[in-house]
PDB file of C-alpha atoms in Angstrom:
ATOM      1  CA  MET A   1      95.411  91.235 114.977  1.00 54.00           C
ATOM      2  CA  ALA A   2      97.473  89.230 118.359  1.00 62.00           C
ATOM      3  CA  GLU A   3      98.954  91.156 121.495  1.00 80.00           C
ATOM      4  CA  ILE A   4     102.000  91.416 121.960  1.00 83.00           C
ATOM      5  CA  THR A   5     103.970  91.333 125.283  1.00 88.00           C
ATOM      6  CA  ARG A   6     106.490  94.017 126.413  1.00 91.00           C
ATOM      7  CA  SER A   7     108.956  92.009 126.196  1.00 92.00           C
ATOM      8  CA  GLU A   8     109.380  90.464 122.628  1.00 93.00           C
ATOM      9  CA  ALA A   9     108.003  93.767 121.170  1.00 93.00           C
ATOM     10  CA  ALA A  10     111.999  94.209 122.524  1.00 94.00           C
ATOM     11  CA  GLN A  11     112.850  90.496 121.172  1.00 95.00           C
ATOM     12  CA  ILE A  12     111.488  91.968 117.952  1.00 93.00           C
ATOM     13  CA  ALA A  13     112.967  95.904 117.672  1.00 94.00           C
ATOM     14  CA  GLU A  14     116.426  94.042 119.342  1.00 94.00           C
ATOM     15  CA  HIS A  15     116.277  90.918 116.443  1.00 93.00           C
ATOM     16  CA  CYS A  16     115.369  93.403 113.115  1.00 91.00           C
ATOM     17  CA  HIS A  17     118.451  95.727 114.685  1.00 91.00           C
ATOM     18  CA  ALA A  18     121.069  93.243 114.512  1.00 90.00           C
ATOM     19  CA  CYS A  19     120.013  91.744 110.724  1.00 85.00           C
ATOM     20  CA  GLY A  20     120.345  95.231 109.911  1.00 84.00           C
ATOM     21  CA  VAL A  21     116.699  96.369 108.923  1.00 83.00           C
ATOM     22  CA  PRO A  22     115.817  98.352 112.265  1.00 90.00           C
ATOM     23  CA  HIS A  23     113.486 100.996 109.727  1.00 86.00           C
ATOM     24  CA  LEU A  24     111.010  97.140 109.339  1.00 83.00           C
ATOM     25  CA  ALA A  25     110.653  96.815 113.289  1.00 91.00           C
ATOM     26  CA  ALA A  26     107.445  99.465 113.934  1.00 91.00           C
ATOM     27  CA  GLY A  27     105.313  98.107 110.638  1.00 88.00           C
ATOM     28  CA  PHE A  28     105.755  94.500 112.270  1.00 89.00           C
ATOM     29  CA  LEU A  29     104.744  95.539 116.014  1.00 91.00           C
ATOM     30  CA  GLY A  30     101.934  97.539 114.387  1.00 90.00           C
ATOM     31  CA  GLU A  31     101.090  94.592 112.317  1.00 89.00           C
ATOM     32  CA  GLY A  32     100.970  92.939 115.973  1.00 90.00           C
ATOM     33  CA  LEU A  33     103.443  89.700 114.489  1.00 91.00           C
ATOM     34  CA  SER A  34     105.389  87.296 117.050  1.00 91.00           C
ATOM     35  CA  LEU A  35     108.563  87.146 117.511  1.00 93.00           C
ATOM     36  CA  ASP A  36     108.979  84.001 115.915  1.00 92.00           C
ATOM     37  CA  GLU A  37     106.304  85.128 112.173  1.00 90.00           C
ATOM     38  CA  VAL A  38     109.490  88.217 112.425  1.00 90.00           C
ATOM     39  CA  LYS A  39     111.882  85.890 112.881  1.00 89.00           C
ATOM     40  CA  ALA A  40     110.444  84.386 109.577  1.00 84.00           C
ATOM     41  CA  ARG A  41     110.576  87.499 107.517  1.00 81.00           C
ATOM     42  CA  VAL A  42     114.053  89.328 108.444  1.00 84.00           C
ATOM     43  CA  SER A  43     115.387  85.919 106.828  1.00 83.00           C
ATOM     44  CA  ALA A  44     113.700  86.878 103.151  1.00 84.00           C
ATOM     45  CA  VAL A  45     115.289  90.386 103.618  1.00 83.00           C
ATOM     46  CA  ALA A  46     118.600  88.748 102.120  1.00 80.00           C
ATOM     47  CA  ALA A  47     117.538  87.345  99.166  1.00 86.00           C
ATOM     48  CA  VAL A  48     115.111  90.776  98.823  1.00 90.00           C
ATOM     49  CA  ARG A  49     118.035  92.844  99.065  1.00 88.00           C
ATOM     50  CA  GLN A  50     119.930  90.871  96.577  1.00 89.00           C
ATOM     51  CA  MET A  51     117.212  90.343  94.200  1.00 91.00           C
ATOM     52  CA  SER A  52     116.638  93.997  94.591  1.00 92.00           C
ATOM     53  CA  THR A  53     120.384  94.853  93.651  1.00 92.00           C
ATOM     54  CA  ILE A  54     120.805  92.411  91.038  1.00 91.00           C
ATOM     55  CA  ALA A  55     116.984  94.639  89.118  1.00 92.00           C
ATOM     56  CA  ARG A  56     118.635  97.819  89.655  1.00 93.00           C
ATOM     57  CA  TRP A  57     121.474  96.357  87.979  1.00 92.00           C
ATOM     58  CA  LYS A  58     119.448  95.814  84.412  1.00 89.00           C
ATOM     59  CA  GLU A  59     117.388  98.437  85.433  1.00 91.00           C
ATOM     60  CA  PRO A  60     118.317 101.814  87.970  1.00 92.00           C
ATOM     61  CA  SER A  61     114.772 103.454  87.401  1.00 92.00           C
ATOM     62  CA  ILE A  62     113.566 100.261  90.654  1.00 94.00           C
ATOM     63  CA  PRO A  63     113.244 102.251  94.374  1.00 93.00           C
ATOM     64  CA  ALA A  64     116.252 100.608  95.874  1.00 91.00           C
ATOM     65  CA  ASP A  65     113.899  99.908  98.910  1.00 90.00           C
ATOM     66  CA  LEU A  66     111.132  98.389  97.024  1.00 92.00           C
ATOM     67  CA  GLY A  67     111.876  95.059  98.273  1.00 91.00           C
ATOM     68  CA  THR A  68     112.707  95.712 101.635  1.00 82.00           C
ATOM     69  CA  ASN A  69     109.120  98.222 101.273  1.00 88.00           C
ATOM     70  CA  MET A  70     106.713  94.744  99.685  1.00 90.00           C
ATOM     71  CA  LEU A  71     107.973  92.376 101.990  1.00 80.00           C
ATOM     72  CA  ALA A  72     107.784  94.482 105.383  1.00 76.00           C
ATOM     73  CA  GLU A  73     103.845  95.138 103.906  1.00 86.00           C
ATOM     74  CA  GLY A  74     103.862  91.757 104.011  1.00 82.00           C
ATOM     75  CA  HIS A  75     103.767  90.328 100.471  1.00 89.00           C
ATOM     76  CA  SER A  76     105.818  87.136  99.437  1.00 88.00           C
ATOM     77  CA  VAL A  77     108.740  86.561  98.110  1.00 89.00           C
ATOM     78  CA  PRO A  78     107.700  85.104  94.876  1.00 91.00           C
ATOM     79  CA  GLU A  79     105.299  88.411  95.034  1.00 93.00           C
ATOM     80  CA  ILE A  80     108.785  90.765  95.032  1.00 93.00           C
ATOM     81  CA  ARG A  81     110.717  88.853  92.338  1.00 92.00           C
ATOM     82  CA  ALA A  82     107.359  89.110  90.046  1.00 92.00           C
ATOM     83  CA  GLU A  83     107.140  92.753  90.132  1.00 93.00           C
ATOM     84  CA  LEU A  84     110.882  93.409  90.413  1.00 92.00           C
ATOM     85  CA  PHE A  85     110.803  90.980  87.295  1.00 92.00           C
ATOM     86  CA  GLU A  86     107.785  93.151  85.622  1.00 91.00           C
ATOM     87  CA  ARG A  87     109.892  96.312  86.326  1.00 91.00           C
ATOM     88  CA  ILE A  88     112.549  95.374  83.829  1.00 90.00           C
ATOM     89  CA  VAL A  89     110.192  94.539  81.393  1.00 88.00           C
ATOM     90  CA  ALA A  90     108.002  97.354  80.972  1.00 87.00           C
ATOM     91  CA  ALA A  91     111.514  99.217  80.969  1.00 86.00           C
ATOM     92  CA  GLU A  92     112.900  96.906  78.469  1.00 82.00           C
ATOM     93  CA  GLU A  93     109.834  97.036  76.317  1.00 78.00           C
ATOM     94  CA  GLN A  94     109.606 101.245  75.719  1.00 77.00           C
ATOM     95  CA  THR A  95     113.443 100.899  74.908  1.00 70.00           C
ATOM     96  CA  SER A  96     112.606  97.268  72.860  1.00 61.00           C
ATOM     97  CA  ILE A  97     114.712  97.331  69.149  1.00 61.00           C
ATOM     98  CA  ALA A  98     111.303  97.371  67.242  1.00 56.00           C
ATOM     99  CA  SER A  99     112.014 100.953  68.324  1.00 50.00           C
ATOM    100  CA  HIS A 100     115.518 100.759  66.468  1.00 56.00           C
ATOM    101  CA  VAL A 101     114.810 101.973  61.983  1.00 56.00           C
ATOM    102  CA  PRO A 102     115.997  99.059  60.217  1.00 57.00           C
ATOM    103  CA  ALA A 103     119.241  99.306  57.634  1.00 54.00           C
ATOM    104  CA  ALA A 104     117.545  99.878  54.488  1.00 59.00           C
ATOM    105  CA  SER A 105     119.783  96.938  52.176  1.00 53.00           C
ATOM    106  CA  GLY A 106     119.288  93.906  52.343  1.00 59.00           C
ATOM    107  CA  ASN A 107     122.591  93.199  54.206  1.00 63.00           C
ATOM    108  CA  ALA A 108     122.400  94.952  58.057  1.00 65.00           C
ATOM    109  CA  GLY A 109     124.832  93.127  59.216  1.00 70.00           C
ATOM    110  CA  HIS A 110     127.302  93.799  56.802  1.00 69.00           C
ATOM    111  CA  ALA A 111     126.405  96.998  55.978  1.00 73.00           C
ATOM    112  CA  ALA A 112     126.090  98.196  59.266  1.00 75.00           C
ATOM    113  CA  PHE A 113     130.411  96.981  60.237  1.00 75.00           C
ATOM    114  CA  GLN A 114     130.577  98.465  57.617  1.00 77.00           C
ATOM    115  CA  ASP A 115     129.624 102.273  58.928  1.00 80.00           C
ATOM    116  CA  SER A 116     130.711 100.785  62.347  1.00 80.00           C
ATOM    117  CA  MET A 117     134.382 100.590  61.439  1.00 80.00           C
ATOM    118  CA  ARG A 118     134.552 103.862  58.772  1.00 80.00           C
ATOM    119  CA  ARG A 119     133.489 105.817  61.820  1.00 82.00           C
ATOM    120  CA  THR A 120     136.280 104.151  64.100  1.00 79.00           C
ATOM    121  CA  LEU A 121     138.890 104.989  61.310  1.00 78.00           C
ATOM    122  CA  GLN A 122     138.253 108.614  60.980  1.00 79.00           C
ATOM    123  CA  ALA A 123     137.640 107.920  65.495  1.00 79.00           C
ATOM    124  CA  SER A 124     141.481 107.598  64.741  1.00 75.00           C
ATOM    125  CA  GLY A 125     141.799 110.453  62.146  1.00 78.00           C
ATOM    126  CA  ILE A 126     142.470 107.328  58.915  1.00 79.00           C
ATOM    127  CA  THR A 127     140.818 108.087  55.864  1.00 76.00           C
ATOM    128  CA  PRO A 128     138.626 105.052  55.079  1.00 67.00           C
ATOM    129  CA  ALA A 129     140.161 103.015  51.774  1.00 67.00           C
ATOM    130  CA  ASP A 130     136.872 104.336  49.791  1.00 63.00           C
ATOM    131  CA  GLU A 131     136.904 107.972  50.491  1.00 59.00           C
ATOM    132  CA  VAL A 132     140.017 108.662  49.719  1.00 52.00           C
ATOM    133  CA  GLU A 133     140.136 110.640  45.989  1.00 55.00           C
ATOM    134  CA  ALA A 134     142.394 108.998  43.122  1.00 48.00           C
TER     135      ALA A 134
END
C-alpha cells in the first residue's frame, strides 16, 4: 500500500465528489490508491451505473448499488457485468417456462388463443358463441 499525501487525498476526495461518487473516496483512501488509480476506477462508474440500471430493469431484486460497491471493492467492469448477468440468469431460472404446466391438447397455441379470447370477451360482458344456449 502506497503512502499518499494530504494534498493527494484532498484531490481524490474532490475528484470523487465532482464525479458524483463521494461515498467511494473513503474506500479509495483506505486502499491507499493514487489519484491516477482513483481516476481510472471512477471513469468506470458511469458504465457500471448504466449496466446496473439495465440489469435492474430486467431483475428488480438486484441491489441498486451492487455495481458501484463492487467497483469500490476493486472488481473490474467485466467482473461486475458477469455478476449482474449471473443474478439475472438465476432469477429467470426460478420463473422459467419449464415450470408451466403444458396444455393437454396437441394444438396448445390454438387452445391458448381460444381461452384467452374467451376470457377477454367475458370480461367485456360478451358471451362467446360456443357458450350460447340454443
